[in-house]
Amino acid sequence: MVKRKSTATVASMGSCRRAAVLGILLIAARAGAGVTPEPAAPTPPAPAITTPAVPATPAPDALSTPGTKTPEVIIETPEPQFVAPTRRDRIGRIWAPVYINGRGPFRLVLDTGASHSVITAGVAEALGIQPQQKAALLRGVTGSATVAAVRIDSLRVGDLMMNSSSLPIVPDVFGGAQGVLGPEGLADKRIMIDFSGDQISIARSRNERAPPGFLTVPVQLSAPRLLVVDARVGGIRTQAIIDTGGQGTLGNVALREALARKPPSGNVPRDEVTGATEDVQLGDRMLTPVIDLGPVQIRNAHVTYGDMFIFEHWKLNHHPAMLIGMDVIGVFDTLIIDYRRHELQVRMR
């Protein structure tokens, strides 16, 4: 969680809420395990995307609560597309209604910055599942921790079914959510998030081009299934990771230095950034030059820059990199993530 208010414009961007950041990486606990990406103050105004500025969608109230290596998670779905209502949590992220072992729905945050699905202790208790003997290693934005894990028989989102799997238990995912829906098994899937209509749909990708009125942003898929855009920030080439699980946008020190050529001076606002492990790191909140994601331009963005743990873990601390959070993503009208085509398809408001 980033304790500050964020504002920027995406040549369709509106005002953002309290910036909380949650980025999760999970692997089975074992020595030396890690995930390496493939090479590949006064409240400021809100970020804006080029096209008309968009007012922020108000955050809804919380919904009522309805040893071996972790095996590969398999998701199977028939051709018909699943469409379900979704809501934003209190910090603006996307909730998907998920059934676990036939019970639910539970509020899991769709998180493209995670490598694995996770649940909170409250969900495990509601399911009556005891932790396994084998723990899991949780890596978040700000640190790492060893956590308990439980084995489930099934996880279903509409017509999508995740078979028997081990799910780590996180202390908190903030915003009233009850877990994280990671990208396992989505390599051939197409996810459509309709922010205006509050719907999320998941289907097999048919290799479809962007519909009329949509902009196409190419992405690369890194080793832990991250969506990486070859972006430009103030003309500086930057690896931008699309992170639907994070409320605010973060930049690394290398990007800050490339933009400023010197440390920030004067009264620079400081943000506290809290990750999934509940470790806290500090960052400098600064107005950032135009962020170009292909045809999408983000203006007036306030990015929190810092030497965050996750950048070092992903080996992204020596060249400009950033995590694009929901303060930017959430102002689109519709976002399509086509894993098969390796692209985002975006419609502005």
Coordinates of C-alpha atoms in Angstrom, one line a residue:
M1 CA 0.0 0.0 0.0
V2 CA 1.3 3.4 -0.9
K3 CA 0.2 6.0 1.6
R4 CA -0.5 8.9 -0.7
K5 CA -3.0 10.1 -3.2
S6 CA -2.1 9.7 -6.8
T7 CA -3.2 11.8 -9.8
A8 CA -2.3 11.7 -13.5
T9 CA -3.9 11.8 -16.9
V10 CA -3.9 9.2 -19.6
A11 CA -4.5 10.7 -22.9
S12 CA -7.7 9.3 -21.0
M13 CA -6.9 9.5 -17.3
G14 CA -8.8 10.8 -14.3
S15 CA -8.2 11.2 -10.7
C16 CA -6.8 8.2 -8.6
R17 CA -7.5 7.1 -5.1
R18 CA -5.2 6.4 -2.2
A19 CA -2.3 4.6 -3.8
A20 CA -1.8 1.1 -2.4
V21 CA 0.6 -1.2 -4.1
L22 CA 0.4 -5.0 -4.1
G23 CA 2.6 -7.0 -6.4
I24 CA 3.0 -10.7 -5.6
L25 CA 5.4 -13.4 -6.7
L26 CA 5.0 -16.9 -5.3
I27 CA 7.1 -20.0 -5.6
A28 CA 7.5 -23.2 -3.6
A29 CA 9.8 -22.6 -0.6
R30 CA 13.3 -23.9 -1.3
A31 CA 16.8 -22.5 -1.1
G32 CA 17.8 -20.2 -3.9
A33 CA 14.4 -20.3 -5.6
G34 CA 13.6 -17.2 -7.6
V35 CA 11.9 -15.8 -10.7
T36 CA 14.1 -14.1 -13.3
P37 CA 12.5 -12.1 -16.1
E38 CA 13.5 -12.9 -19.6
P39 CA 15.6 -10.2 -21.2
A40 CA 13.3 -8.5 -22.8
A41 CA 2.7 17.8 0.2
P42 CA -0.3 19.2 -1.5
T43 CA -2.2 16.6 -3.4
P44 CA -1.1 16.7 -7.0
P45 CA -3.5 16.6 -10.0
A46 CA -4.6 13.2 -11.4
P47 CA -2.9 11.2 -14.3
A48 CA -4.4 11.7 -17.7
I49 CA -4.5 9.6 -20.9
T50 CA -4.6 11.3 -24.2
T51 CA -8.3 11.6 -25.3
P52 CA -10.7 13.3 -23.0
A53 CA -10.0 13.3 -19.3
V54 CA -12.1 10.8 -17.3
P55 CA -13.5 11.2 -13.8
A56 CA -12.4 8.6 -11.3
T57 CA -14.8 5.7 -10.6
P58 CA -15.8 5.8 -6.9
A59 CA -14.5 2.8 -5.0
P60 CA -17.4 0.5 -3.8
D61 CA -18.0 -0.7 -0.3
A62 CA -16.6 -4.1 0.5
L63 CA -18.7 -7.1 -0.5
S64 CA -19.9 -9.5 2.2
T65 CA -17.9 -12.7 2.6
P66 CA -20.0 -15.3 0.9
G67 CA 6.6 -31.3 1.1
T68 CA 6.9 -30.9 -2.6
K69 CA 7.1 -28.2 -5.2
T70 CA 3.8 -26.6 -6.1
P71 CA 2.5 -28.5 -9.2
E72 CA 1.8 -26.7 -12.4
V73 CA -1.7 -25.2 -12.4
I74 CA -3.9 -26.1 -15.3
I75 CA -6.9 -24.1 -16.4
E76 CA -9.4 -25.7 -18.8
T77 CA -12.3 -23.9 -20.4
P78 CA -14.7 -24.7 -23.2
E79 CA -15.1 -22.3 -26.1
P80 CA -18.1 -20.3 -24.7
Q81 CA -17.0 -17.2 -23.1
F82 CA -17.6 -16.6 -19.4
V83 CA -18.9 -13.2 -18.4
A84 CA -19.3 -12.2 -14.7
P85 CA -20.0 -9.0 -12.9
T86 CA -17.0 -7.5 -11.2
R87 CA -16.4 -4.7 -8.7
R88 CA -13.5 -2.5 -7.7
D89 CA -12.1 -2.9 -4.2
R90 CA -11.6 0.0 -1.9
I91 CA -8.3 0.8 -3.6
G92 CA -9.5 0.6 -7.2
R93 CA -8.4 -2.9 -8.2
I94 CA -10.5 -5.5 -10.1
W95 CA -12.4 -8.2 -8.2
A96 CA -13.2 -11.5 -9.9
P97 CA -15.9 -13.7 -8.3
V98 CA -14.1 -17.0 -7.7
Y99 CA -15.4 -20.3 -6.3
I100 CA -12.9 -22.6 -4.5
N101 CA -13.9 -26.2 -3.8
G102 CA -17.4 -25.3 -4.9
R103 CA -17.8 -22.6 -2.3
G104 CA -17.9 -18.8 -2.7
P105 CA -17.8 -16.6 -4.5
F106 CA -14.7 -15.1 -3.0
R107 CA -13.3 -11.7 -4.0
L108 CA -9.9 -12.3 -5.7
V109 CA -8.0 -9.5 -7.3
L110 CA -7.0 -10.1 -10.9
D111 CA -3.3 -9.5 -10.7
T112 CA -1.1 -9.5 -13.8
G113 CA 1.9 -8.7 -11.6
A114 CA 1.7 -12.0 -9.7
S115 CA 3.1 -15.3 -10.7
H116 CA 0.6 -17.4 -8.7
S117 CA -2.9 -17.3 -7.2
V118 CA -3.1 -16.9 -3.4
I119 CA -5.8 -16.6 -0.7
T120 CA -6.0 -15.0 2.7
A121 CA -6.2 -17.0 6.0
G122 CA -9.9 -16.1 6.3
V123 CA -10.7 -17.9 3.0
A124 CA -8.7 -21.0 4.2
E125 CA -10.6 -21.0 7.4
A126 CA -14.0 -20.6 5.7
L127 CA -13.1 -23.6 3.5
G128 CA -12.0 -25.7 6.6
I129 CA -8.6 -26.4 5.0
Q130 CA -5.5 -27.0 7.2
P131 CA -2.1 -25.7 6.0
Q132 CA 0.3 -28.2 4.4
Q133 CA 3.6 -29.1 6.0
K134 CA 5.5 -27.6 3.1
A135 CA 5.6 -23.8 3.2
A136 CA 5.7 -21.4 0.3
L137 CA 8.1 -18.5 -0.4
L138 CA 6.2 -15.2 -0.9
R139 CA 7.9 -12.4 -2.7
G140 CA 6.1 -9.1 -2.8
V141 CA 7.0 -5.5 -3.9
T142 CA 8.8 -4.7 -0.7
G143 CA 10.2 -8.0 0.6
S144 CA 9.9 -11.8 0.9
A145 CA 8.5 -14.1 3.6
T146 CA 7.8 -17.8 4.2
V147 CA 4.1 -18.4 4.4
A148 CA 1.8 -21.4 4.9
A149 CA 0.0 -23.0 1.9
V150 CA -3.1 -25.1 1.5
R151 CA -4.1 -27.6 -1.1
I152 CA -7.4 -27.1 -2.9
D153 CA -9.3 -29.4 -5.2
S154 CA -10.6 -26.8 -7.6
L155 CA -10.8 -23.1 -8.3
R156 CA -13.4 -21.9 -10.7
V157 CA -14.1 -18.5 -12.3
G158 CA -17.2 -19.1 -14.4
D159 CA -16.3 -21.8 -17.0
L160 CA -12.6 -21.7 -16.1
M161 CA -11.5 -24.5 -13.8
M162 CA -8.2 -24.7 -12.0
N163 CA -7.5 -28.3 -10.9
S164 CA -5.9 -29.5 -7.7
S165 CA -3.3 -26.9 -6.6
S166 CA -1.4 -25.6 -3.7
L167 CA -2.3 -22.0 -2.8
P168 CA -0.1 -19.9 -0.5
I169 CA -1.8 -17.9 2.3
V170 CA -1.0 -14.2 2.4
P171 CA -1.4 -12.0 5.5
D172 CA -3.5 -9.4 3.6
V173 CA -4.2 -8.3 0.1
F174 CA -5.7 -4.9 1.2
G175 CA -8.8 -3.2 0.0
G176 CA -11.3 -5.8 1.2
A177 CA -10.1 -8.5 -1.3
Q178 CA -9.8 -12.2 -0.2
G179 CA -6.9 -13.3 -2.4
V180 CA -5.2 -12.9 -5.8
L181 CA -6.1 -14.5 -9.1
G182 CA -2.8 -15.0 -10.8
P183 CA -2.0 -15.7 -14.5
E184 CA -1.6 -19.5 -14.3
G185 CA -2.9 -21.3 -17.4
L186 CA -3.7 -18.0 -19.2
A187 CA -1.2 -18.4 -22.0
D188 CA -3.9 -19.0 -24.6
K189 CA -6.6 -16.8 -23.0
R190 CA -8.2 -13.5 -23.8
I191 CA -9.4 -11.5 -20.8
M192 CA -11.7 -8.5 -21.3
I193 CA -12.3 -6.1 -18.5
D194 CA -15.2 -3.6 -19.1
F195 CA -14.6 -1.0 -16.4
S196 CA -17.7 1.0 -17.4
G197 CA -20.0 -2.0 -17.4
D198 CA -18.3 -3.7 -14.4
Q199 CA -17.8 -7.0 -16.2
I200 CA -14.9 -9.4 -16.7
S201 CA -14.9 -12.0 -19.4
I202 CA -12.4 -14.9 -19.9
A203 CA -12.3 -17.0 -23.1
R204 CA -9.9 -18.9 -25.3
S205 CA -8.1 -16.4 -27.6
R206 CA -9.2 -16.7 -31.2
N207 CA -6.2 -14.6 -32.3
E208 CA -8.6 -11.7 -32.9
R209 CA -7.3 -8.3 -33.8
A210 CA -8.4 -5.3 -31.7
P211 CA -12.1 -4.3 -32.3
P212 CA -12.9 -1.0 -34.0
G213 CA -12.2 1.9 -31.6
F214 CA -9.5 0.1 -29.7
L215 CA -5.8 0.9 -29.6
T216 CA -3.2 -2.0 -29.7
V217 CA -0.2 -2.0 -27.3
P218 CA 2.3 -4.9 -27.9
V219 CA 3.6 -6.7 -24.9
Q220 CA 6.3 -9.2 -24.2
L221 CA 5.7 -12.1 -21.8
S222 CA 8.6 -12.5 -19.3
A223 CA 9.5 -15.8 -17.5
P224 CA 7.1 -15.3 -14.6
R225 CA 4.3 -14.4 -17.0
L226 CA 4.6 -10.7 -16.6
L227 CA 3.2 -8.4 -19.2
V228 CA 6.1 -6.1 -20.3
V229 CA 5.6 -3.0 -22.5
D230 CA 8.6 -1.4 -24.3
A231 CA 7.7 2.1 -23.1
R232 CA 9.2 5.6 -23.3
V233 CA 9.1 7.9 -20.2
G234 CA 10.2 11.4 -21.2
G235 CA 11.9 9.8 -24.1
I236 CA 13.8 7.3 -21.9
R237 CA 13.4 3.7 -23.0
T238 CA 11.7 1.9 -20.0
Q239 CA 10.4 -1.6 -19.3
A240 CA 6.9 -1.0 -18.1
I241 CA 5.2 -4.0 -16.3
I242 CA 1.4 -4.0 -16.4
D243 CA 0.3 -4.6 -12.8
T244 CA -3.5 -4.9 -12.3
G245 CA -2.8 -5.9 -8.7
G246 CA -1.1 -2.7 -7.7
Q247 CA -3.0 0.5 -6.9
G248 CA -0.2 2.9 -7.6
T249 CA 2.5 3.2 -10.2
L250 CA 6.1 2.7 -9.1
G251 CA 9.4 3.5 -10.8
N252 CA 12.9 2.3 -10.0
V253 CA 15.9 4.5 -9.1
A254 CA 17.5 3.9 -12.5
L255 CA 14.5 5.6 -14.2
R256 CA 14.4 8.5 -11.7
E257 CA 18.1 9.1 -12.3
A258 CA 17.8 8.8 -16.1
L259 CA 15.1 11.5 -16.0
A260 CA 16.6 13.8 -13.4
R261 CA 20.3 13.1 -13.9
K262 CA 20.6 14.0 -10.2
P263 CA 18.9 13.1 -6.9
P264 CA 15.7 15.1 -6.2
S265 CA 16.2 18.2 -4.2
G266 CA 13.8 20.3 -2.1
N267 CA 10.7 19.1 -0.4
V268 CA 9.9 15.9 -2.3
P269 CA 6.9 14.0 -0.9
R270 CA 7.7 10.6 0.6
D271 CA 5.4 7.6 0.2
E272 CA 5.3 4.4 2.4
V273 CA 5.0 1.4 0.1
T274 CA 3.6 -1.8 1.7
G275 CA 3.7 -5.1 -0.2
A276 CA 2.1 -8.5 0.3
T277 CA 4.6 -9.4 2.9
E278 CA 3.7 -6.3 4.9
D279 CA 7.3 -5.0 4.7
V280 CA 7.4 -1.2 4.2
Q281 CA 9.8 0.7 1.9
L282 CA 10.0 4.4 1.2
G283 CA 9.8 6.1 -2.1
D284 CA 9.9 9.6 -3.6
R285 CA 6.7 10.8 -5.2
M286 CA 7.4 12.9 -8.3
L287 CA 5.7 14.4 -11.3
T288 CA 6.8 12.3 -14.3
P289 CA 7.2 13.3 -17.9
V290 CA 4.8 11.8 -20.5
I291 CA 4.7 8.0 -20.4
D292 CA 4.3 6.5 -23.9
L293 CA 2.8 3.0 -24.1
G294 CA 2.8 2.7 -27.8
P295 CA -0.3 4.7 -29.0
V296 CA -1.3 5.4 -25.4
Q297 CA 0.1 8.5 -23.7
I298 CA -0.1 9.1 -20.0
R299 CA 0.4 12.7 -18.8
N300 CA 0.7 14.4 -15.4
A301 CA 1.4 11.1 -13.7
H302 CA 2.9 11.1 -10.2
V303 CA 5.1 8.1 -9.8
T304 CA 6.6 6.8 -6.6
Y305 CA 10.3 6.1 -7.2
G306 CA 12.4 3.9 -4.9
D307 CA 14.8 1.0 -4.6
M308 CA 12.0 -1.5 -4.2
F309 CA 12.8 -5.1 -3.4
I310 CA 10.9 -6.4 -6.4
F311 CA 13.0 -4.6 -9.0
E312 CA 16.1 -6.2 -7.6
H313 CA 14.5 -9.6 -7.5
W314 CA 13.4 -9.3 -11.2
K315 CA 16.9 -8.0 -12.0
L316 CA 15.4 -4.7 -13.2
N317 CA 17.3 -2.4 -10.9
H318 CA 20.1 -1.4 -13.3
H319 CA 18.1 0.0 -16.1
P320 CA 14.8 2.1 -16.2
A321 CA 11.7 0.1 -15.2
M322 CA 8.3 0.8 -13.7
L323 CA 5.1 -1.0 -12.6
I324 CA 2.0 0.5 -14.1
G325 CA -0.7 0.3 -11.5
M326 CA -4.5 0.7 -11.4
D327 CA -4.2 4.5 -11.0
V328 CA -3.5 4.4 -14.7
I329 CA -5.1 1.2 -15.9
G330 CA -8.4 1.8 -14.1
V331 CA -9.3 4.9 -16.2
F332 CA -9.7 3.0 -19.4
D333 CA -13.2 2.2 -20.6
T334 CA -12.2 -1.4 -21.6
L335 CA -9.0 -3.4 -21.4
I336 CA -8.4 -6.6 -23.3
I337 CA -5.4 -8.7 -22.4
D338 CA -4.7 -11.3 -25.2
Y339 CA -2.0 -13.6 -23.9
R340 CA -1.9 -15.5 -27.2
R341 CA -1.4 -12.4 -29.3
H342 CA 1.0 -10.8 -26.8
E343 CA -0.9 -7.6 -26.8
L344 CA -3.2 -5.2 -24.9
Q345 CA -6.2 -3.8 -26.6
V346 CA -7.4 -0.6 -25.1
R347 CA -10.5 1.5 -25.5
M348 CA -10.5 5.0 -24.0
R349 CA -13.4 6.6 -22.3

